[in-house]
PDB file of C-alpha atoms in Angstrom:
ATOM      1  CA  MET A   1       0.157   0.246   0.087  1.00  0.00           C
ATOM      2  CA  ALA A   2       1.385   3.489  -0.780  1.00  0.00           C
ATOM      3  CA  GLN A   3       2.729   5.387   1.852  1.00  0.00           C
ATOM      4  CA  ILE A   4       2.067   9.049   2.487  1.00  0.00           C
ATOM      5  CA  PRO A   5       5.335  10.991   2.965  1.00  0.00           C
ATOM      6  CA  PRO A   6       5.886  13.216   6.406  1.00  0.00           C
ATOM      7  CA  LEU A   7       6.033  16.463   4.688  1.00  0.00           C
ATOM      8  CA  LEU A   8       2.331  16.183   3.597  1.00  0.00           C
ATOM      9  CA  GLU A   9       0.469  15.800   6.836  1.00  0.00           C
ATOM     10  CA  SER A  10       0.159  19.309   7.091  1.00  0.00           C
ATOM     11  CA  GLY A  11      -0.883  20.015   3.513  1.00  0.00           C
ATOM     12  CA  ILE A  12      -4.452  19.623   1.715  1.00  0.00           C
ATOM     13  CA  VAL A  13      -5.150  16.142   1.055  1.00  0.00           C
ATOM     14  CA  ILE A  14      -8.070  16.118  -2.303  1.00  0.00           C
ATOM     15  CA  GLY A  15     -10.281  13.051  -1.898  1.00  0.00           C
ATOM     16  CA  GLY A  16     -13.798  11.814  -3.243  1.00  0.00           C
ATOM     17  CA  ASP A  17     -15.166  10.999  -7.011  1.00  0.00           C
ATOM     18  CA  LEU A  18     -14.180  13.779  -8.983  1.00  0.00           C
ATOM     19  CA  GLU A  19     -15.663  14.641 -12.441  1.00  0.00           C
ATOM     20  CA  GLU A  20     -13.204  13.743 -15.363  1.00  0.00           C
ATOM     21  CA  ASP A  21     -12.800  17.440 -16.932  1.00  0.00           C
ATOM     22  CA  LYS A  22     -12.852  19.466 -13.457  1.00  0.00           C
ATOM     23  CA  TRP A  23      -9.651  21.024 -12.738  1.00  0.00           C
ATOM     24  CA  ILE A  24      -8.458  22.107  -8.929  1.00  0.00           C
ATOM     25  CA  VAL A  25      -6.643  24.852  -9.025  1.00  0.00           C
ATOM     26  CA  ILE A  26      -3.966  25.554  -5.921  1.00  0.00           C
ATOM     27  CA  PRO A  27      -2.689  29.302  -5.970  1.00  0.00           C
ATOM     28  CA  TYR A  28      -0.698  28.782  -2.404  1.00  0.00           C
ATOM     29  CA  ASP A  29       3.025  29.214  -2.006  1.00  0.00           C
ATOM     30  CA  GLU A  30       4.743  25.978  -0.236  1.00  0.00           C
ATOM     31  CA  MET A  31       1.297  24.609  -0.066  1.00  0.00           C
ATOM     32  CA  ASN A  32       1.575  20.637  -0.311  1.00  0.00           C
ATOM     33  CA  VAL A  33      -1.425  18.420  -2.066  1.00  0.00           C
ATOM     34  CA  SER A  34      -2.157  14.816  -1.923  1.00  0.00           C
ATOM     35  CA  ALA A  35      -4.737  13.840  -4.517  1.00  0.00           C
ATOM     36  CA  LYS A  36      -6.415  10.350  -3.035  1.00  0.00           C
ATOM     37  CA  CYS A  37      -9.460  10.694  -5.915  1.00  0.00           C
ATOM     38  CA  ASN A  38     -10.392   8.860  -9.359  1.00  0.00           C
ATOM     39  CA  PHE A  39      -9.107  11.077 -12.186  1.00  0.00           C
ATOM     40  CA  PRO A  40      -7.053  14.207 -10.702  1.00  0.00           C
ATOM     41  CA  LYS A  41      -6.499  16.895 -12.484  1.00  0.00           C
ATOM     42  CA  ILE A  42      -4.640  19.258 -10.304  1.00  0.00           C
ATOM     43  CA  VAL A  43      -2.629  23.023 -11.142  1.00  0.00           C
ATOM     44  CA  HIS A  44      -0.539  24.468  -8.512  1.00  0.00           C
ATOM     45  CA  THR A  45       0.565  27.715  -9.413  1.00  0.00           C
ATOM     46  CA  GLY A  46       2.336  28.702  -6.073  1.00  0.00           C
ATOM     47  CA  TYR A  47       6.138  28.898  -5.222  1.00  0.00           C
ATOM     48  CA  LYS A  48       7.562  25.780  -4.182  1.00  0.00           C
ATOM     49  CA  GLY A  49       4.245  23.526  -4.702  1.00  0.00           C
ATOM     50  CA  LEU A  50       4.287  20.199  -4.090  1.00  0.00           C
ATOM     51  CA  VAL A  51       1.745  18.130  -6.064  1.00  0.00           C
ATOM     52  CA  TYR A  52       1.262  14.004  -4.541  1.00  0.00           C
ATOM     53  CA  GLY A  53      -0.436  11.690  -6.775  1.00  0.00           C
ATOM     54  CA  ASP A  54      -1.184   9.140  -4.138  1.00  0.00           C
ATOM     55  CA  VAL A  55      -4.069   7.991  -5.791  1.00  0.00           C
ATOM     56  CA  LEU A  56      -5.566   4.921  -3.891  1.00  0.00           C
ATOM     57  CA  PRO A  57      -9.292   4.725  -5.118  1.00  0.00           C
ATOM     58  CA  THR A  58     -12.222   3.366  -3.626  1.00  0.00           C
ATOM     59  CA  TYR A  59     -12.322   1.171  -7.276  1.00  0.00           C
ATOM     60  CA  TRP A  60      -8.704  -0.261  -6.722  1.00  0.00           C
ATOM     61  CA  ASP A  61      -8.700  -0.228  -2.707  1.00  0.00           C
ATOM     62  CA  ASN A  62     -11.964  -2.662  -2.548  1.00  0.00           C
ATOM     63  CA  VAL A  63     -12.128  -4.471  -5.910  1.00  0.00           C
ATOM     64  CA  ALA A  64      -8.538  -4.543  -7.669  1.00  0.00           C
ATOM     65  CA  TYR A  65      -5.842  -4.456  -4.964  1.00  0.00           C
ATOM     66  CA  PRO A  66      -3.784  -6.599  -5.152  1.00  0.00           C
ATOM     67  CA  ASN A  67      -4.379  -8.268  -8.624  1.00  0.00           C
ATOM     68  CA  GLU A  68      -4.138  -4.799 -10.490  1.00  0.00           C
ATOM     69  CA  PRO A  69      -0.599  -2.126 -10.898  1.00  0.00           C
ATOM     70  CA  PHE A  70      -0.663   0.048  -8.068  1.00  0.00           C
ATOM     71  CA  MET A  71      -2.660   2.743  -9.850  1.00  0.00           C
ATOM     72  CA  PRO A  72      -5.254   1.520 -12.297  1.00  0.00           C
ATOM     73  CA  ASP A  73      -5.412   3.089 -15.787  1.00  0.00           C
ATOM     74  CA  GLU A  74      -9.180   4.183 -15.012  1.00  0.00           C
ATOM     75  CA  SER A  75      -7.578   7.182 -12.772  1.00  0.00           C
ATOM     76  CA  PRO A  76      -4.654   8.478 -14.304  1.00  0.00           C
ATOM     77  CA  GLY A  77      -3.278  11.852 -12.753  1.00  0.00           C
ATOM     78  CA  GLU A  78      -2.622  14.989 -14.763  1.00  0.00           C
ATOM     79  CA  PHE A  79      -0.995  17.953 -12.698  1.00  0.00           C
ATOM     80  CA  VAL A  80       0.416  20.838 -13.665  1.00  0.00           C
ATOM     81  CA  THR A  81       3.124  23.425 -11.589  1.00  0.00           C
ATOM     82  CA  THR A  82       3.752  26.713 -12.600  1.00  0.00           C
ATOM     83  CA  GLY A  83       5.326  28.400 -10.035  1.00  0.00           C
ATOM     84  CA  LYS A  84       9.489  28.184  -8.965  1.00  0.00           C
ATOM     85  CA  GLU A  85      10.918  25.250  -7.251  1.00  0.00           C
ATOM     86  CA  SER A  86       7.781  23.014  -7.775  1.00  0.00           C
ATOM     87  CA  THR A  87       7.558  19.260  -7.250  1.00  0.00           C
ATOM     88  CA  ILE A  88       5.290  16.696  -8.415  1.00  0.00           C
ATOM     89  CA  TRP A  89       5.245  13.022  -7.652  1.00  0.00           C
ATOM     90  CA  ALA A  90       3.058  10.929  -9.724  1.00  0.00           C
ATOM     91  CA  GLY A  91       2.275   7.350 -10.844  1.00  0.00           C
ATOM     92  CA  ASN A  92       1.047   5.332 -13.381  1.00  0.00           C
ATOM     93  CA  GLY A  93      -0.550   6.697 -16.358  1.00  0.00           C
ATOM     94  CA  SER A  94       0.099   9.989 -15.297  1.00  0.00           C
ATOM     95  CA  SER A  95       0.897  13.025 -17.077  1.00  0.00           C
ATOM     96  CA  THR A  96       2.415  15.583 -15.603  1.00  0.00           C
ATOM     97  CA  VAL A  97       4.313  19.337 -16.484  1.00  0.00           C
ATOM     98  CA  ALA A  98       6.543  21.306 -14.725  1.00  0.00           C
ATOM     99  CA  MET A  99       6.543  24.985 -15.780  1.00  0.00           C
ATOM    100  CA  GLY A 100       9.176  26.994 -13.176  1.00  0.00           C
ATOM    101  CA  GLU A 101      13.011  26.829 -12.652  1.00  0.00           C
ATOM    102  CA  GLN A 102      14.599  24.620 -10.747  1.00  0.00           C
ATOM    103  CA  SER A 103      11.325  22.395 -10.610  1.00  0.00           C
ATOM    104  CA  GLN A 104      10.992  18.837 -10.808  1.00  0.00           C
ATOM    105  CA  ILE A 105       8.993  15.701 -11.399  1.00  0.00           C
ATOM    106  CA  ILE A 106       9.306  12.105  -9.627  1.00  0.00           C
ATOM    107  CA  ILE A 107       7.640   9.043 -11.210  1.00  0.00           C
ATOM    108  CA  GLY A 108       7.361   6.601  -8.725  1.00  0.00           C
ATOM    109  CA  ILE A 109       5.473   6.076  -5.439  1.00  0.00           C
ATOM    110  CA  ASN A 110       6.203   5.043  -1.637  1.00  0.00           C
ATOM    111  CA  TYR A 111       5.186   1.891  -1.493  1.00  0.00           C
ATOM    112  CA  SER A 112       5.455  -0.974   1.216  1.00  0.00           C
ATOM    113  CA  PRO A 113       8.682  -3.516   0.669  1.00  0.00           C
ATOM    114  CA  GLU A 114       6.585  -6.455   0.260  1.00  0.00           C
ATOM    115  CA  ASP A 115       4.574  -4.774  -2.380  1.00  0.00           C
ATOM    116  CA  GLU A 116       7.625  -3.897  -4.505  1.00  0.00           C
ATOM    117  CA  GLU A 117       7.425  -6.932  -6.763  1.00  0.00           C
ATOM    118  CA  GLU A 118       3.510  -6.522  -7.204  1.00  0.00           C
ATOM    119  CA  HIS A 119       3.934  -2.835  -8.857  1.00  0.00           C
ATOM    120  CA  SER A 120       4.695  -1.076 -12.205  1.00  0.00           C
ATOM    121  CA  ILE A 121       4.249   2.446 -13.490  1.00  0.00           C
ATOM    122  CA  ASN A 122       3.453   2.509 -17.365  1.00  0.00           C
ATOM    123  CA  GLY A 123       2.711   5.255 -19.938  1.00  0.00           C
ATOM    124  CA  CYS A 124       3.955   7.830 -17.815  1.00  0.00           C
ATOM    125  CA  LYS A 125       4.606  11.081 -19.764  1.00  0.00           C
ATOM    126  CA  ALA A 126       6.611  14.067 -18.040  1.00  0.00           C
ATOM    127  CA  PHE A 127       7.840  17.711 -18.988  1.00  0.00           C
ATOM    128  CA  THR A 128       9.997  20.061 -17.317  1.00  0.00           C
ATOM    129  CA  LEU A 129      10.036  23.439 -18.819  1.00  0.00           C
ATOM    130  CA  GLY A 130      11.669  25.809 -16.904  1.00  0.00           C
ATOM    131  CA  ASP A 131      15.959  25.876 -16.477  1.00  0.00           C
ATOM    132  CA  SER A 132      17.724  23.839 -13.995  1.00  0.00           C
ATOM    133  CA  SER A 133      14.840  21.245 -13.923  1.00  0.00           C
ATOM    134  CA  ASN A 134      14.778  17.202 -14.131  1.00  0.00           C
ATOM    135  CA  VAL A 135      12.617  14.612 -14.144  1.00  0.00           C
ATOM    136  CA  ARG A 136      13.553  11.292 -12.452  1.00  0.00           C
ATOM    137  CA  PHE A 137      11.738   7.667 -12.624  1.00  0.00           C
ATOM    138  CA  LYS A 138      11.909   6.504  -9.535  1.00  0.00           C
ATOM    139  CA  ASN A 139      10.455   3.126  -9.124  1.00  0.00           C
ATOM    140  CA  PRO A 140       8.785   0.528  -9.420  1.00  0.00           C
ATOM    141  CA  PRO A 141       9.973  -0.881 -12.492  1.00  0.00           C
ATOM    142  CA  GLY A 142       7.448   0.180 -15.454  1.00  0.00           C
ATOM    143  CA  ARG A 143       7.916   0.708 -19.248  1.00  0.00           C
ATOM    144  CA  ASP A 144       5.785   3.014 -22.183  1.00  0.00           C
ATOM    145  CA  ASN A 145       7.196   6.270 -20.519  1.00  0.00           C
ATOM    146  CA  LEU A 146       8.070   9.826 -21.915  1.00  0.00           C
ATOM    147  CA  LEU A 147      10.350  11.915 -19.416  1.00  0.00           C
ATOM    148  CA  ILE A 148      11.015  15.471 -21.733  1.00  0.00           C
ATOM    149  CA  THR A 149      13.066  18.672 -20.675  1.00  0.00           C
ATOM    150  CA  ALA A 150      12.935  21.663 -22.446  1.00  0.00           C
ATOM    151  CA  GLY A 151      15.090  24.016 -19.991  1.00  0.00           C
ATOM    152  CA  VAL A 152      18.599  24.630 -19.754  1.00  0.00           C
ATOM    153  CA  ASP A 153      21.224  23.110 -17.187  1.00  0.00           C
ATOM    154  CA  SER A 154      18.855  20.221 -16.700  1.00  0.00           C
ATOM    155  CA  TYR A 155      18.772  16.231 -16.404  1.00  0.00           C
ATOM    156  CA  ILE A 156      16.908  13.318 -16.801  1.00  0.00           C
ATOM    157  CA  ASP A 157      16.924  10.029 -14.750  1.00  0.00           C
ATOM    158  CA  LEU A 158      15.361   6.899 -16.528  1.00  0.00           C
ATOM    159  CA  GLY A 159      16.020   5.095 -13.502  1.00  0.00           C
ATOM    160  CA  GLU A 160      14.526   1.735 -13.896  1.00  0.00           C
ATOM    161  CA  ALA A 161      12.105   2.502 -16.685  1.00  0.00           C
ATOM    162  CA  THR A 162      12.337   0.035 -19.990  1.00  0.00           C
ATOM    163  CA  LYS A 163      11.121   0.535 -23.405  1.00  0.00           C
ATOM    164  CA  SER A 164      10.218   4.285 -22.553  1.00  0.00           C
ATOM    165  CA  VAL A 165      11.827   7.465 -24.521  1.00  0.00           C
ATOM    166  CA  GLY A 166      14.141  10.053 -22.824  1.00  0.00           C
ATOM    167  CA  ILE A 167      14.673  13.636 -24.490  1.00  0.00           C
ATOM    168  CA  VAL A 168      16.642  16.730 -23.209  1.00  0.00           C
ATOM    169  CA  ALA A 169      16.076  19.433 -25.606  1.00  0.00           C
ATOM    170  CA  GLY A 170      18.059  22.110 -23.787  1.00  0.00           C
ATOM    171  CA  ASP A 171      21.926  22.942 -23.279  1.00  0.00           C
ATOM    172  CA  ASN A 172      24.080  21.611 -21.154  1.00  0.00           C
ATOM    173  CA  ASN A 173      22.090  18.855 -20.265  1.00  0.00           C
ATOM    174  CA  THR A 174      22.166  15.446 -19.101  1.00  0.00           C
ATOM    175  CA  LEU A 175      20.406  12.048 -19.725  1.00  0.00           C
ATOM    176  CA  TYR A 176      20.805   9.092 -17.457  1.00  0.00           C
ATOM    177  CA  ALA A 177      19.752   5.435 -18.804  1.00  0.00           C
ATOM    178  CA  ARG A 178      22.329   3.763 -15.947  1.00  0.00           C
ATOM    179  CA  ASP A 179      19.941   1.296 -14.584  1.00  0.00           C
ATOM    180  CA  SER A 180      17.609   0.080 -17.408  1.00  0.00           C
ATOM    181  CA  ASP A 181      17.437  -1.274 -20.712  1.00  0.00           C
ATOM    182  CA  ASP A 182      15.544  -1.292 -24.233  1.00  0.00           C
ATOM    183  CA  ASN A 183      15.569   2.871 -24.120  1.00  0.00           C
ATOM    184  CA  VAL A 184      15.799   5.470 -26.408  1.00  0.00           C
ATOM    185  CA  ALA A 185      17.717   8.708 -25.043  1.00  0.00           C
ATOM    186  CA  ILE A 186      17.500  11.825 -27.316  1.00  0.00           C
ATOM    187  CA  ALA A 187      19.507  14.709 -26.518  1.00  0.00           C
ATOM    188  CA  THR A 188      18.824  18.053 -29.105  1.00  0.00           C
ATOM    189  CA  GLY A 189      21.106  20.657 -27.301  1.00  0.00           C
ATOM    190  CA  ASP A 190      24.483  21.952 -27.336  1.00  0.00           C
ATOM    191  CA  ASN A 191      26.958  20.467 -24.434  1.00  0.00           C
ATOM    192  CA  CYS A 192      25.130  17.707 -23.560  1.00  0.00           C
ATOM    193  CA  GLU A 193      25.869  13.859 -22.113  1.00  0.00           C
ATOM    194  CA  VAL A 194      23.614  11.060 -22.933  1.00  0.00           C
ATOM    195  CA  ILE A 195      24.758   8.044 -20.279  1.00  0.00           C
ATOM    196  CA  ALA A 196      23.338   4.786 -21.146  1.00  0.00           C
ATOM    197  CA  GLU A 197      25.199   2.324 -20.444  1.00  0.00           C
ATOM    198  CA  THR A 198      23.283  -0.835 -19.945  1.00  0.00           C
ATOM    199  CA  THR A 199      21.770  -2.967 -22.647  1.00  0.00           C
ATOM    200  CA  ASN A 200      20.219  -2.496 -25.790  1.00  0.00           C
ATOM    201  CA  ASN A 201      19.824   1.097 -25.156  1.00  0.00           C
ATOM    202  CA  THR A 202      19.764   4.057 -28.339  1.00  0.00           C
ATOM    203  CA  VAL A 203      21.124   7.219 -28.222  1.00  0.00           C
ATOM    204  CA  VAL A 204      20.568   9.703 -30.406  1.00  0.00           C
ATOM    205  CA  ILE A 205      22.782  13.450 -30.302  1.00  0.00           C
ATOM    206  CA  THR A 206      21.851  16.408 -32.605  1.00  0.00           C
ATOM    207  CA  GLY A 207      23.823  18.830 -30.625  1.00  0.00           C
ATOM    208  CA  GLU A 208      27.353  20.182 -30.714  1.00  0.00           C
ATOM    209  CA  ASN A 209      29.973  19.337 -28.207  1.00  0.00           C
ATOM    210  CA  SER A 210      28.476  16.324 -26.593  1.00  0.00           C
ATOM    211  CA  ARG A 211      29.114  13.035 -24.797  1.00  0.00           C
ATOM    212  CA  ALA A 212      27.313   9.775 -25.536  1.00  0.00           C
ATOM    213  CA  ALA A 213      27.799   6.453 -24.081  1.00  0.00           C
ATOM    214  CA  VAL A 214      26.475   2.811 -24.193  1.00  0.00           C
ATOM    215  CA  GLY A 215      26.205  -0.546 -23.155  1.00  0.00           C
ATOM    216  CA  GLU A 216      26.232  -3.818 -24.436  1.00  0.00           C
ATOM    217  CA  ASN A 217      23.942  -3.884 -27.794  1.00  0.00           C
ATOM    218  CA  GLY A 218      23.898  -0.231 -27.662  1.00  0.00           C
ATOM    219  CA  ILE A 219      23.668   2.225 -30.420  1.00  0.00           C
ATOM    220  CA  ILE A 220      24.618   6.039 -31.261  1.00  0.00           C
ATOM    221  CA  PHE A 221      23.488   8.188 -34.000  1.00  0.00           C
ATOM    222  CA  ALA A 222      25.074  11.456 -33.904  1.00  0.00           C
ATOM    223  CA  SER A 223      24.379  14.443 -36.457  1.00  0.00           C
ATOM    224  CA  ARG A 224      26.990  16.490 -34.673  1.00  0.00           C
ATOM    225  CA  ILE A 225      30.858  16.145 -34.153  1.00  0.00           C
ATOM    226  CA  LEU A 226      30.696  14.171 -30.845  1.00  0.00           C
ATOM    227  CA  GLU A 227      33.402  15.584 -27.995  1.00  0.00           C
ATOM    228  CA  SER A 228      33.467  11.523 -26.878  1.00  0.00           C
ATOM    229  CA  PHE A 229      31.640   8.513 -26.817  1.00  0.00           C
ATOM    230  CA  THR A 230      31.940   4.669 -25.960  1.00  0.00           C
ATOM    231  CA  ILE A 231      30.257   1.791 -27.074  1.00  0.00           C
ATOM    232  CA  GLY A 232      29.420  -1.905 -25.067  1.00  0.00           C
ATOM    233  CA  GLU A 233      30.246  -5.547 -26.648  1.00  0.00           C
ATOM    234  CA  ARG A 234      28.628  -5.403 -30.136  1.00  0.00           C
ATOM    235  CA  GLY A 235      27.717  -1.866 -29.657  1.00  0.00           C
ATOM    236  CA  VAL A 236      27.829   0.231 -32.903  1.00  0.00           C
ATOM    237  CA  ALA A 237      28.675   4.302 -33.453  1.00  0.00           C
ATOM    238  CA  SER A 238      27.681   6.165 -36.350  1.00  0.00           C
ATOM    239  CA  VAL A 239      29.200   9.967 -35.725  1.00  0.00           C
ATOM    240  CA  VAL A 240      29.290  12.852 -38.107  1.00  0.00           C
ATOM    241  CA  TRP A 241      32.663  14.400 -38.900  1.00  0.00           C
ATOM    242  CA  HIS A 242      33.579  17.365 -41.243  1.00  0.00           C
ATOM    243  CA  ASP A 243      36.194  16.995 -43.504  1.00  0.00           C
ATOM    244  CA  GLY A 244      36.647  20.815 -44.305  1.00  0.00           C
ATOM    245  CA  GLU A 245      33.705  20.765 -47.408  1.00  0.00           C
ATOM    246  CA  ARG A 246      31.095  18.287 -46.351  1.00  0.00           C
ATOM    247  CA  ASN A 247      29.669  16.378 -43.332  1.00  0.00           C
ATOM    248  CA  ARG A 248      30.915  12.540 -43.593  1.00  0.00           C
ATOM    249  CA  LEU A 249      29.325   9.570 -41.224  1.00  0.00           C
ATOM    250  CA  LYS A 250      31.790   7.280 -39.549  1.00  0.00           C
ATOM    251  CA  VAL A 251      30.460   4.360 -38.555  1.00  0.00           C
ATOM    252  CA  ILE A 252      32.473   2.005 -35.710  1.00  0.00           C
ATOM    253  CA  TYR A 253      31.920  -1.115 -34.684  1.00  0.00           C
ATOM    254  CA  GLU A 254      33.162  -2.819 -31.415  1.00  0.00           C
ATOM    255  CA  GLY A 255      35.199  -5.445 -32.038  1.00  0.00           C
ATOM    256  CA  GLU A 256      36.508  -4.324 -35.356  1.00  0.00           C
ATOM    257  CA  ASP A 257      39.837  -2.172 -36.283  1.00  0.00           C
ATOM    258  CA  GLY A 258      40.890  -2.097 -32.525  1.00  0.00           C
ATOM    259  CA  ILE A 259      37.589  -0.378 -31.010  1.00  0.00           C
ATOM    260  CA  GLU A 260      37.262  -1.640 -27.887  1.00  0.00           C
ATOM    261  CA  ALA A 261      34.271  -1.732 -25.537  1.00  0.00           C
ATOM    262  CA  GLY A 262      34.326   0.573 -22.658  1.00  0.00           C
ATOM    263  CA  ARG A 263      36.829   2.754 -23.905  1.00  0.00           C
ATOM    264  CA  TYR A 264      36.501   6.413 -24.548  1.00  0.00           C
ATOM    265  CA  TYR A 265      36.830   7.590 -28.204  1.00  0.00           C
ATOM    266  CA  LYS A 266      36.279  10.368 -30.841  1.00  0.00           C
ATOM    267  CA  ILE A 267      36.812  11.314 -34.451  1.00  0.00           C
ATOM    268  CA  ASP A 268      39.340  13.670 -35.729  1.00  0.00           C
ATOM    269  CA  GLU A 269      40.083  16.201 -38.648  1.00  0.00           C
ATOM    270  CA  ASN A 270      40.368  13.344 -40.944  1.00  0.00           C
ATOM    271  CA  GLY A 271      38.039  11.221 -40.077  1.00  0.00           C
ATOM    272  CA  GLU A 272      40.048   8.518 -37.912  1.00  0.00           C
ATOM    273  CA  VAL A 273      38.954   7.509 -34.698  1.00  0.00           C
ATOM    274  CA  ILE A 274      41.479   7.928 -31.892  1.00  0.00           C
ATOM    275  CA  GLU A 275      41.624   7.238 -28.168  1.00  0.00           C
ATOM    276  CA  LEU A 276      41.042   9.430 -25.343  1.00  0.00           C
TER     277      LEU A 276
END
């Protein structure tokens, strides 16, 4: 069963059965809100606002538990924060947007340890728009999730998500996929880093001066010159370099032409692979 964090004990709890198309607006600074209802739709406009999508609806608690995932598809949460330094904590099937600077979205639920193997978090969509923000997939494991950051100096951590997509769209961003397999990690800004050193991950880089790392059976596609890259066993990288007149592609395979798994390389001005 979900456990409400102590910091929410003095906040607002929203319960009952809400109409599907009705939104609740919270305008207060530093106000914590816990949603324990069907179809929660909450907009929090305050500074340092916190929205916690606890969601233990009567339907799930009395009828479905413990034979269904933590939060049934019948009651996904939709949460928006607009204030600076806000936090959204949401679960299965949720759609979340944090618009303020230094905000965060956490996909995951506090659950009792004995329930850990019974739950998954799937089909979540999370977007942060402000600078210095982050999206984290915390627990339990899940799939088919989409996490996006659009500000600069931000990061995404895919955690234990699998068959999911992470996109960092601003400059100086970082995308982690260190604990999960079969994900797609995309960086479109300059000076970004994508760390996806587990199995079967695909990394796409379109910004300048970025770095990429994949593990076993990993794939890197880079449409700009990379500062560095590394591939795992049976990994491959397709990296752009410029010959002075036009862009060219260099394809690098682990185990061929002296390329070793786990070592860092770059393409020089002559299109040659050099170890760093």
